[in-house]
Amino acid sequence: MVIRPASASVAKTGAAGMHQRRDPNTLANYNEWMTTDTTADFTIDFDAKRLKGTVHLTLENLAKDSRQIILDTSFLEVSSVRANDETAEYQLAASRVEPYGTPLTISLPAKTEPSKSNVTLSIDVATTKDCTALQWLTPAQTSNKKHPYIFSQCQAIHARSLFPCQDTPDVKSTFTFNIRSPLPVLASGLPTGPKDFQPGEDGKSGTLLYTFHQSIPMPSYLFALASGDIASASIGPRSTVWTGPEELTASQWEFEKDTEAYIQAAEKIVYPYAWTTYNVLVLPPSFPYGGMENPVYTFATPTVVSGDRQNVDVIAHELSHSWSGNLVSNASWEHFWLNEGWTEYLERRIIAAVHGSDQYRDFSAIIGWKALEDSIAQFGEDHNFTKLIPDLKGKDPDDAFSSVPYEKGFVFLYHFEKLLGTEKWDKFIPHYFTTFKQKSVDSYEFKATLLDFFANDVDAAKKLQNVDWDTWFYAPGFPPKPDFDTTLADQCYALADKWQALAENHKESDFKPSAKDIESWTANQSVVFLERLQSLPHHPITPDLINLMGSSYGYESSKNVELVSRFYTLGLMSRAESVYKPTAELLGKVGRMKFVRPLYRQLIMRDRKLAERTFEENRGFYHPICRGMVEKLFEKHA
Ligand code: BES
Ligand code: ZN
């Protein structure tokens, strides 16, 4: 049975012109007030590990009688609030509303004219040690060990732990960043103006003011900044890579071949790139994600710099968000598939276009389907979080995070392409991204726009009528599996079959593994091979075979973490003790959750002591979100 939540079909704007609050993960009254501009004046204090300054929010009044503005905050210190330069009364709620934080209620001073449609709030604010959006690294935690480093990660609902805001993707604002720091700063806007120097006191180094402006309205979760010992190099006519000075050449080599080709491929599928320049910041290894699509500067894990250009698909992905997510944003995290499903879809179209063949995108989709299987297995087939549109009321969107929105979303869009034919579907893509450009969108608007676009095409309209929307939107578990082109995957399966035969029937198998088996393969083909062996029933692979595999294929010494992490996972599943210590070492070098999670999960089961020791040793290295995730794993497997 399919149950539709009550809010399912409500339009964005109600009868009174008041906006519906379609995002359940914010405490802000954004149906009454809407932020249109945000200016953040911050000083980065590396010694105190805090960000301190003033944030100015300009809000538009949507409900004329409203005299209260409620903003999201989380672990913030607020010391004063002014409204149009008059002192305003404000109150931070006495206790947190988990998992959403502490609402800040601001009462407009009597003098503030109620008829005025705009108000500008100026809020003096500082972050605290509990801030979930920032990671502060000591010099010892950086690669050249010379300077401290700070970076932010606001998606999904961590912007509220940097400054009071309407922390919902349903509100879009322009942004000005005025950030003072002793070290170079990047933020998610275009650099502007001169850098004003201020000498330091008591022999401390001075600071420069780094300024950026984002003139395209964007949601709070795309607010981003980083500061540290970083340098830059060109990776294309409108692209620059930033990273630690020692890593610069390697990063440049990794991206310079593909970045511009990807941008041009995407522009052909959708329309011209809107954000002027597309740059990549390669972060320290504790960055918890593969990539984060912060406008102008994609933030990326250093594991994409694998020295073989085999992980640049992450760049195709983050670049695609420039359209899906950043220009057209999911209206709430319940509609996250509109961000990530569309982005997977565009990423794979780019890969196909650049390679000139659909084989490559289907190969990527096969890897994605396996990730979907893993996520559904983790949650259970009936779980709310396996729905394309999960119910997130009262929930933390970080807890719902999985491959489901990515891969179920991708399969949904792939289904439309096959149903309507590529030619017709390709006309809809720019239409959709034009219709919702600079807006936020939910699944019902997506549906209505698609139906409307093909309303006069009898054949297409008939096909769309047969789409079972409610099942796609609300049924948990698997969608129908598309018929992917398996050409590139077949070789991986064939080799996996040989290893299986060797494991199950050692005496009769005449298979002699050698480096030749995978000579012509991409790293991702090895990933598919290894994942196939991970999912064999009864796990027939023995420790001896793991050692043989490692030495024959050189997996042990690969610098490609996608590959090595899969090899270690298989080794742990096979109880091959030879991989336990290398796993622990890897867990001290890489903080990307995609790798950290499965490796801890296996290590806890095989050698809990070693897992605990590894975690204690690296607690400070992990990002707060990653640390919390690993703590939950230990509890779950207690
Ligand atoms: N926007 C996501 C990362 C994210 C999602 C951060 C939700 C916080 C909350 C980013 O675009 C992403 O999907 N990254 C992937 C890379 C990929 C699929 C190539 C990742 O980090 O693995
Ligand atoms: Zn993404």
XYZ file of C-alpha atoms and ligand atoms in Angstrom:
661
model
C 0.000 0.000 0.000
C 1.204 3.460 -0.792
C 0.616 6.212 1.734
C 0.862 9.809 0.659
C 1.937 12.317 3.258
C -0.587 15.070 3.853
C 1.668 17.705 2.342
C 2.115 15.714 -0.853
C 0.150 17.782 -3.290
C 0.085 21.249 -1.783
C 1.283 23.982 -4.043
C 4.191 26.130 -2.928
C 2.166 29.297 -2.553
C -1.106 29.193 -0.658
C -4.174 31.332 -1.226
C -2.962 34.248 0.901
C 0.274 34.422 -1.038
C 1.994 32.973 1.995
C 4.532 30.293 1.365
C 3.963 26.803 2.652
C 6.689 25.460 4.852
C 7.494 22.431 2.785
C 10.796 21.766 4.575
C 10.316 19.841 7.866
C 14.016 20.155 8.803
C 14.100 23.848 9.713
C 12.695 25.731 12.702
C 12.672 29.041 10.801
C 9.343 30.713 9.999
C 10.347 31.072 6.370
C 6.716 31.120 5.332
C 6.523 34.589 6.929
C 9.977 35.983 6.217
C 12.377 35.097 3.451
C 16.107 35.895 3.334
C 17.155 37.596 0.112
C 20.704 38.699 0.988
C 23.320 37.511 3.454
C 26.568 39.261 4.341
C 28.992 37.394 6.561
C 31.754 39.445 8.227
C 33.935 36.870 9.962
C 37.377 36.681 11.462
C 38.978 33.258 11.508
C 40.656 32.788 14.880
C 42.886 29.735 14.571
C 44.099 29.999 18.165
C 40.638 30.011 19.717
C 39.307 27.716 16.968
C 36.364 29.891 16.319
C 34.725 32.085 13.768
C 33.547 35.393 15.136
C 31.859 38.359 13.560
C 28.610 39.825 12.325
C 26.076 38.430 9.933
C 23.639 40.699 8.144
C 20.454 39.137 6.811
C 18.026 41.043 4.650
C 14.592 39.475 4.821
C 11.454 40.082 2.864
C 8.163 40.078 4.733
C 5.635 37.644 3.264
C 3.036 37.868 6.031
C 2.440 41.538 6.709
C 1.408 41.177 10.355
C 4.431 39.119 11.379
C 6.699 40.894 13.910
C 8.799 37.897 14.825
C 11.589 36.282 12.904
C 12.637 32.786 13.909
C 16.050 31.624 12.713
C 17.890 28.322 12.921
C 20.977 28.135 15.147
C 22.988 25.252 16.473
C 25.649 25.586 19.179
C 26.089 29.307 18.485
C 26.848 32.234 20.764
C 24.704 35.235 19.914
C 25.652 38.491 21.640
C 23.516 41.155 20.001
C 20.819 41.632 17.391
C 19.876 44.808 15.558
C 17.005 45.278 13.150
C 17.466 48.143 10.688
C 20.137 49.408 13.105
C 17.814 49.472 16.130
C 18.532 47.164 19.065
C 16.156 44.220 18.867
C 15.051 41.787 21.536
C 15.943 38.206 20.905
C 15.747 34.901 22.625
C 17.632 31.673 22.156
C 15.334 28.841 23.228
C 16.278 27.371 26.605
C 16.844 23.897 25.212
C 17.704 22.347 21.880
C 15.033 20.885 19.646
C 16.809 17.726 18.487
C 18.048 17.242 15.853
C 17.388 20.768 14.600
C 19.128 23.006 17.111
C 18.079 26.071 19.072
C 15.604 28.474 17.486
C 16.517 32.159 17.761
C 13.401 34.301 18.016
C 13.846 37.962 17.164
C 11.138 40.490 17.970
C 11.153 43.510 15.727
C 11.504 46.790 17.668
C 8.361 48.922 17.850
C 10.023 51.506 15.640
C 10.422 49.088 12.759
C 7.636 49.977 10.405
C 5.320 47.002 9.959
C 4.439 48.132 6.477
C 8.061 47.975 5.386
C 8.544 44.879 3.348
C 12.248 44.456 4.112
C 14.226 44.310 7.293
C 17.964 43.936 7.749
C 19.107 42.035 10.823
C 22.677 42.404 12.063
C 23.647 39.614 14.413
C 26.884 39.416 16.379
C 27.794 35.793 16.557
C 30.571 33.330 17.334
C 30.863 29.615 16.750
C 31.576 27.269 19.655
C 33.614 24.109 20.136
C 30.507 22.062 19.330
C 30.174 23.539 15.848
C 29.355 20.702 13.416
C 30.084 22.644 10.224
C 33.790 23.262 10.744
C 36.866 21.200 11.058
C 39.922 22.908 12.516
C 43.197 21.202 11.752
C 46.372 21.843 13.715
C 49.580 22.296 11.694
C 50.498 18.703 12.638
C 47.321 17.489 10.925
C 48.169 19.082 7.568
C 50.439 17.617 4.938
C 53.364 20.049 5.241
C 52.738 20.552 8.979
C 53.440 24.269 8.702
C 50.100 26.025 9.192
C 46.654 25.375 10.615
C 43.696 24.779 8.314
C 39.950 25.262 8.507
C 37.188 24.144 6.195
C 33.404 24.117 6.358
C 30.848 21.543 5.240
C 27.277 22.815 5.569
C 25.152 20.297 3.692
C 22.656 19.225 4.831
C 21.752 21.275 7.949
C 25.043 22.511 9.398
C 24.993 26.120 8.155
C 22.974 26.888 11.297
C 26.030 26.039 13.367
C 28.019 28.801 11.565
C 25.521 31.650 11.763
C 21.802 32.172 12.442
C 19.923 31.656 9.198
C 16.905 30.174 7.515
C 18.671 26.899 7.044
C 16.486 25.424 4.357
C 17.147 24.814 0.662
C 13.704 26.344 0.037
C 15.145 29.833 0.645
C 17.731 31.413 -1.650
C 19.891 34.410 -0.933
C 22.734 36.322 -2.519
C 25.886 36.260 -0.406
C 28.787 38.538 0.423
C 31.737 37.048 2.280
C 34.145 39.350 4.152
C 36.548 36.954 5.798
C 39.629 37.985 7.727
C 42.389 35.396 8.133
C 46.176 35.106 8.464
C 46.073 32.515 5.652
C 44.540 32.495 2.136
C 40.732 32.103 2.112
C 38.296 30.670 -0.413
C 34.507 30.999 -0.208
C 31.600 30.012 -2.422
C 31.484 33.246 -4.424
C 33.653 35.105 -6.912
C 36.648 36.946 -5.423
C 36.162 40.731 -5.239
C 38.143 43.782 -4.267
C 41.497 44.385 -2.611
C 42.768 42.482 0.408
C 43.023 44.910 3.286
C 45.954 44.104 5.606
C 45.744 44.416 9.366
C 48.940 43.930 11.407
C 48.799 41.448 14.270
C 49.219 42.341 17.931
C 51.951 40.997 20.221
C 54.064 39.670 17.403
C 51.195 37.592 15.988
C 50.963 37.399 12.225
C 48.644 39.920 10.610
C 45.454 39.168 8.731
C 44.114 39.978 5.293
C 40.495 40.602 4.442
C 39.360 38.235 1.696
C 36.129 39.195 -0.012
C 33.808 37.223 -2.276
C 30.387 37.817 -3.731
C 27.791 35.345 -4.926
C 25.254 37.166 -7.074
C 23.279 34.043 -7.955
C 20.852 33.364 -5.091
C 21.754 30.121 -3.351
C 20.571 28.129 -0.338
C 22.423 28.276 3.011
C 23.857 24.776 2.599
C 26.081 26.076 -0.206
C 27.764 28.605 2.076
C 31.377 27.479 2.250
C 34.792 28.656 3.281
C 38.270 27.259 3.707
C 41.540 28.790 4.818
C 45.017 27.361 5.030
C 48.360 27.117 3.278
C 46.978 26.765 -0.243
C 48.283 27.578 -3.699
C 46.700 27.460 -7.148
C 47.355 26.296 -10.693
C 45.356 26.420 -13.908
C 43.403 23.324 -14.989
C 41.525 24.871 -17.913
C 40.492 28.156 -19.532
C 37.968 28.899 -16.765
C 39.245 26.602 -14.039
C 41.846 26.624 -11.283
C 42.827 23.985 -8.770
C 43.750 24.961 -5.203
C 45.589 22.735 -2.773
C 48.633 22.532 -0.517
C 51.762 23.799 -2.323
C 53.396 20.354 -2.203
C 50.380 18.683 -3.823
C 49.831 21.264 -6.512
C 51.517 19.625 -9.495
C 49.885 16.260 -8.888
C 46.446 17.875 -8.550
C 46.930 19.925 -11.673
C 47.876 16.821 -13.661
C 44.876 14.919 -12.327
C 42.292 17.467 -13.544
C 43.766 19.442 -16.434
C 42.857 16.906 -19.102
C 39.142 16.581 -18.345
C 37.739 19.639 -16.574
C 37.010 21.853 -19.563
C 35.828 18.878 -21.635
C 33.329 18.049 -18.887
C 32.064 21.638 -18.672
C 31.501 21.729 -22.417
C 29.770 18.345 -22.424
C 27.417 19.507 -19.660
C 26.702 22.772 -21.447
C 25.601 20.799 -24.505
C 23.213 18.690 -22.465
C 21.738 21.518 -20.373
C 22.797 25.112 -21.102
C 25.792 27.410 -20.494
C 27.606 27.257 -17.164
C 26.257 30.065 -14.960
C 28.868 30.530 -12.205
C 31.653 32.168 -14.318
C 34.548 29.984 -13.178
C 34.648 26.358 -12.105
C 37.438 25.602 -9.643
C 38.425 22.726 -7.413
C 39.802 22.929 -3.883
C 41.528 19.692 -2.886
C 41.186 19.429 0.882
C 43.182 17.641 3.566
C 42.431 13.901 3.851
C 39.910 14.267 6.672
C 37.398 15.843 4.285
C 34.414 13.560 4.938
C 32.964 13.429 1.408
C 34.229 12.612 -2.061
C 33.223 16.026 -3.196
C 30.972 18.908 -2.257
C 29.496 21.132 -4.935
C 30.160 24.508 -3.299
C 29.554 27.114 -6.010
C 32.655 28.387 -7.833
C 34.866 26.068 -5.745
C 34.068 22.373 -5.652
C 35.543 20.923 -2.461
C 37.148 17.525 -3.068
C 38.797 14.747 -1.118
C 42.509 14.261 -1.879
C 41.685 10.619 -2.695
C 40.522 11.830 -6.123
C 44.148 12.719 -6.805
C 45.096 9.080 -7.317
C 47.776 9.699 -9.936
C 45.869 7.789 -12.619
C 43.028 10.189 -13.540
C 40.646 7.369 -12.629
C 38.569 9.272 -10.114
C 37.787 12.391 -12.104
C 34.180 11.213 -12.353
C 33.841 12.917 -8.962
C 34.554 16.187 -10.800
C 31.932 15.362 -13.447
C 29.548 14.820 -10.551
C 30.267 17.992 -8.600
C 30.314 20.045 -11.799
C 26.868 18.683 -12.707
C 25.544 20.088 -9.446
C 26.173 23.535 -10.952
C 22.832 22.892 -12.687
C 21.144 20.225 -10.532
C 21.287 21.394 -6.928
C 22.951 24.779 -7.196
C 20.770 26.499 -9.812
C 17.776 24.201 -9.359
C 17.713 23.127 -5.716
C 15.701 20.480 -3.911
C 13.044 22.288 -1.877
C 13.695 20.051 1.123
C 15.883 17.056 1.946
C 12.863 14.831 1.338
C 13.316 15.671 -2.340
C 17.078 15.128 -2.270
C 16.808 12.798 -5.267
C 16.157 15.892 -7.393
C 19.682 17.030 -6.451
C 21.557 13.759 -6.466
C 19.554 11.650 -8.908
C 19.712 14.390 -11.542
C 23.399 14.867 -10.781
C 24.172 11.165 -11.226
C 22.202 11.303 -14.441
C 24.135 14.313 -15.788
C 27.475 12.943 -14.541
C 26.920 9.742 -16.496
C 25.757 11.600 -19.594
C 28.996 13.618 -19.430
C 31.068 10.428 -19.081
C 29.258 8.899 -22.068
C 29.741 12.048 -24.162
C 33.445 12.338 -23.376
C 34.086 8.637 -24.083
C 31.769 8.672 -27.079
C 29.961 5.554 -25.855
C 27.066 4.610 -23.595
C 29.042 1.570 -22.397
C 30.881 3.762 -19.911
C 27.802 5.297 -18.414
C 26.123 1.915 -18.078
C 29.264 0.590 -16.401
C 29.060 3.454 -13.921
C 25.332 2.742 -13.462
C 26.148 -0.911 -12.690
C 28.502 0.238 -9.927
C 25.686 2.499 -8.757
C 23.170 -0.350 -8.709
C 25.494 -2.326 -6.457
C 25.691 0.697 -4.120
C 21.873 0.804 -4.135
C 21.737 -2.890 -3.208
C 24.130 -2.263 -0.321
C 22.117 0.694 0.977
C 18.828 -1.185 0.789
C 20.435 -4.154 2.547
C 21.696 -1.860 5.334
C 18.325 -0.210 5.962
C 16.047 -3.160 5.142
C 13.732 -3.320 2.127
C 10.739 -1.755 3.878
C 12.609 1.146 5.421
C 11.357 4.710 5.016
C 14.861 5.796 3.906
C 14.710 3.480 0.885
C 11.848 5.555 -0.567
C 12.580 8.055 -3.315
C 10.721 10.562 -1.120
C 11.360 9.576 2.494
C 9.432 11.125 5.375
C 12.011 13.238 7.239
C 9.727 14.876 9.803
C 11.672 14.892 13.084
C 14.640 13.226 11.402
C 18.213 14.292 10.738
C 18.840 14.294 6.967
C 22.409 13.050 7.649
C 20.897 9.844 9.041
C 18.920 9.288 5.852
C 21.987 9.787 3.658
C 22.677 6.781 1.419
C 22.946 5.753 -2.227
C 19.145 5.521 -2.479
C 18.410 9.097 -3.660
C 21.410 8.905 -6.001
C 20.708 5.597 -7.627
C 16.926 5.289 -7.381
C 16.799 8.867 -8.636
C 19.148 8.046 -11.484
C 17.154 4.948 -12.452
C 13.937 7.019 -12.441
C 15.383 9.558 -14.889
C 17.024 6.819 -16.987
C 13.596 5.208 -17.155
C 12.105 8.397 -18.656
C 14.902 8.585 -21.207
C 14.224 5.022 -22.371
C 10.433 5.452 -22.195
C 10.269 8.640 -24.244
C 13.348 8.098 -26.387
C 16.545 10.110 -26.016
C 15.595 12.726 -28.581
C 12.379 13.809 -26.857
C 13.776 13.465 -23.348
C 16.778 15.603 -24.254
C 14.439 18.481 -25.078
C 12.918 18.270 -21.641
C 16.280 18.532 -19.814
C 16.988 22.228 -20.633
C 13.281 23.000 -20.201
C 13.282 21.659 -16.658
C 16.510 23.475 -15.754
C 15.174 26.710 -17.229
C 11.792 26.472 -15.525
C 13.317 26.107 -12.062
C 16.504 28.123 -12.554
C 17.356 29.983 -9.323
C 14.368 28.319 -7.666
C 13.740 25.375 -5.391
C 11.699 22.458 -6.629
C 9.896 19.441 -5.203
C 8.948 16.118 -6.769
C 5.367 17.210 -7.485
C 6.551 20.199 -9.470
C 8.938 17.930 -11.351
C 6.045 15.640 -12.225
C 3.723 18.480 -13.237
C 6.401 20.074 -15.427
C 7.179 16.818 -17.183
C 3.498 16.046 -17.844
C 2.871 19.586 -18.996
C 5.846 19.610 -21.365
C 4.567 16.563 -23.233
C 0.836 17.344 -22.913
C 0.465 17.997 -26.638
C 2.543 15.036 -27.746
C -0.080 12.269 -27.886
C 2.398 9.411 -27.937
C 4.611 10.721 -25.107
C 1.616 11.805 -23.017
C 0.153 8.318 -23.241
C 3.405 6.756 -22.122
C 3.656 9.150 -19.187
C 0.084 8.349 -18.170
C 1.181 4.789 -17.527
C 3.941 5.810 -15.121
C 3.056 4.620 -11.629
C 4.121 7.815 -9.863
C 3.045 6.801 -6.376
C 5.051 3.602 -6.508
C 8.139 5.440 -7.760
C 7.762 8.161 -5.120
C 6.674 6.219 -2.048
C 7.313 2.494 -2.404
C 10.311 1.391 -0.341
C 12.936 -0.983 -1.742
C 14.112 -1.560 -5.276
C 12.859 0.130 -8.435
C 12.683 -2.056 -11.579
C 16.237 -2.853 -12.694
C 17.066 -1.332 -16.073
C 18.678 -3.352 -18.799
C 22.197 -1.918 -18.613
C 24.867 -2.603 -21.229
C 27.140 -5.033 -19.358
C 30.043 -5.137 -21.861
C 32.621 -3.598 -19.506
C 31.310 -5.413 -16.431
C 31.216 -8.867 -18.051
C 35.004 -9.207 -17.980
C 34.968 -8.409 -14.275
C 32.276 -11.012 -13.587
C 34.147 -13.612 -15.673
C 37.304 -13.138 -13.630
C 35.296 -13.253 -10.412
C 33.816 -16.565 -11.572
C 37.339 -17.964 -11.956
C 38.243 -16.932 -8.410
C 35.035 -18.402 -7.111
C 35.770 -21.698 -8.844
C 39.291 -21.622 -7.432
C 37.899 -21.048 -3.945
C 35.148 -23.629 -4.094
C 36.850 -26.284 -6.134
C 40.484 -25.733 -5.600
C 41.696 -29.087 -6.965
C 39.829 -29.033 -10.235
C 40.460 -25.425 -11.158
C 43.391 -24.864 -13.482
C 43.197 -21.075 -13.074
C 46.580 -19.461 -12.399
C 46.113 -15.796 -11.457
C 48.580 -13.346 -12.971
C 48.935 -9.619 -13.492
C 47.828 -10.165 -17.088
C 44.246 -10.865 -15.917
C 43.652 -7.191 -15.237
C 46.328 -5.620 -17.447
C 43.909 -3.673 -19.626
C 41.457 -2.805 -16.861
C 40.482 0.508 -15.356
C 40.586 0.769 -11.557
C 36.790 0.744 -11.541
C 36.765 -2.616 -13.301
C 38.797 -3.979 -10.395
C 36.215 -2.383 -8.095
C 33.429 -4.297 -9.845
C 35.459 -7.520 -9.702
C 36.100 -7.101 -5.960
C 32.518 -6.162 -5.156
C 31.299 -9.218 -7.026
C 33.451 -11.394 -4.777
C 32.179 -9.520 -1.714
C 28.621 -10.528 -2.480
C 29.203 -14.259 -3.062
C 27.016 -16.347 -0.773
C 28.960 -18.136 2.010
C 32.141 -16.110 1.305
C 34.290 -18.910 -0.088
C 37.396 -16.708 -0.489
C 40.103 -17.797 1.967
C 42.935 -15.756 3.528
C 45.420 -17.556 1.252
C 43.506 -16.498 -1.812
C 43.424 -12.898 -0.588
C 47.195 -12.937 -0.289
C 47.520 -14.495 -3.734
C 45.190 -11.857 -5.180
C 47.064 -9.025 -3.515
C 50.428 -10.123 -4.831
C 49.211 -11.108 -8.319
C 47.283 -7.903 -8.994
C 49.309 -5.396 -6.987
C 46.202 -4.289 -5.083
C 48.193 -3.978 -1.861
C 50.403 -1.266 -3.275
C 47.799 0.701 -5.272
C 47.402 4.388 -4.480
C 43.803 4.287 -5.616
C 41.732 4.217 -2.427
C 38.541 3.188 -4.256
C 40.354 0.017 -5.149
C 42.396 -0.587 -1.984
C 39.396 -0.066 0.305
C 37.405 -2.691 -1.640
C 40.345 -5.083 -1.444
C 40.655 -4.633 2.320
C 36.908 -5.028 2.781
C 37.029 -8.328 0.907
C 40.086 -9.331 2.935
C 38.325 -8.546 6.215
C 35.250 -10.469 5.117
C 37.564 -13.394 4.356
C 39.316 -13.096 7.736
C 42.668 -12.506 6.052
C 44.708 -11.169 8.949
C 47.288 -9.782 6.559
C 44.942 -6.882 5.772
C 43.991 -5.949 9.356
C 46.990 -3.745 10.052
C 47.008 -2.079 6.602
C 43.280 -1.376 7.103
C 44.009 0.336 10.417
C 46.769 2.346 8.744
C 44.476 3.427 5.926
C 41.894 4.495 8.513
C 44.506 6.857 9.912
C 45.111 8.451 6.538
C 41.669 8.795 4.953
C 38.613 10.379 6.549
C 36.217 10.087 3.615
C 33.122 8.426 5.060
C 32.518 6.314 1.971
C 35.697 4.394 2.887
C 35.731 4.841 6.650
C 32.283 3.371 7.226
C 32.621 -0.041 5.516
C 36.169 -0.522 6.778
C 35.237 0.126 10.415
C 32.134 -1.994 10.069
C 34.253 -4.974 9.008
C 37.176 -4.258 11.335
C 34.860 -4.056 14.371
C 33.555 -7.520 13.547
C 36.996 -9.040 12.942
C 39.191 -7.341 15.527
C 37.269 -5.029 17.806
C 40.316 -4.155 19.898
C 42.236 -2.990 16.856
C 39.196 -1.056 15.650
C 38.878 0.684 19.026
C 42.569 1.508 19.176
C 42.498 2.852 15.627
C 39.538 5.062 16.436
C 41.073 6.409 19.622
C 44.301 7.228 17.818
C 42.516 9.020 15.004
C 39.564 10.607 16.781
C 41.042 14.086 16.327
C 41.838 13.453 12.688
C 38.233 12.671 11.726
C 35.708 15.346 10.865
C 32.997 15.748 13.554
C 30.357 14.207 11.257
C 32.580 11.239 10.490
C 33.511 10.812 14.159
C 29.830 10.683 15.103
C 29.157 8.159 12.364
C 31.931 5.820 13.582
C 30.735 6.149 17.192
C 27.298 4.989 16.060
C 28.896 1.987 14.326
C 30.599 0.933 17.561
C 27.260 1.224 19.406
C 25.432 -0.748 16.748
C 27.951 -3.573 16.910
C 28.313 -3.484 20.697
N 26.415 16.880 -2.251
C 27.093 15.650 -2.134
C 27.764 15.457 -0.802
C 26.850 15.549 0.389
C 25.568 15.042 0.369
C 27.295 16.140 1.540
C 24.740 15.163 1.482
C 26.477 16.245 2.651
C 25.191 15.761 2.625
C 28.138 15.468 -3.234
O 27.759 16.019 -4.454
C 28.298 14.012 -3.495
O 27.355 13.393 -3.888
N 29.493 13.468 -3.264
C 29.802 12.100 -3.529
C 30.617 11.997 -4.774
C 30.088 11.229 -5.852
C 28.818 10.547 -5.881
C 30.905 11.153 -7.089
C 30.628 11.556 -2.392
O 30.982 12.313 -1.502
O 30.924 10.368 -2.378
Zn 26.206 14.944 -5.374
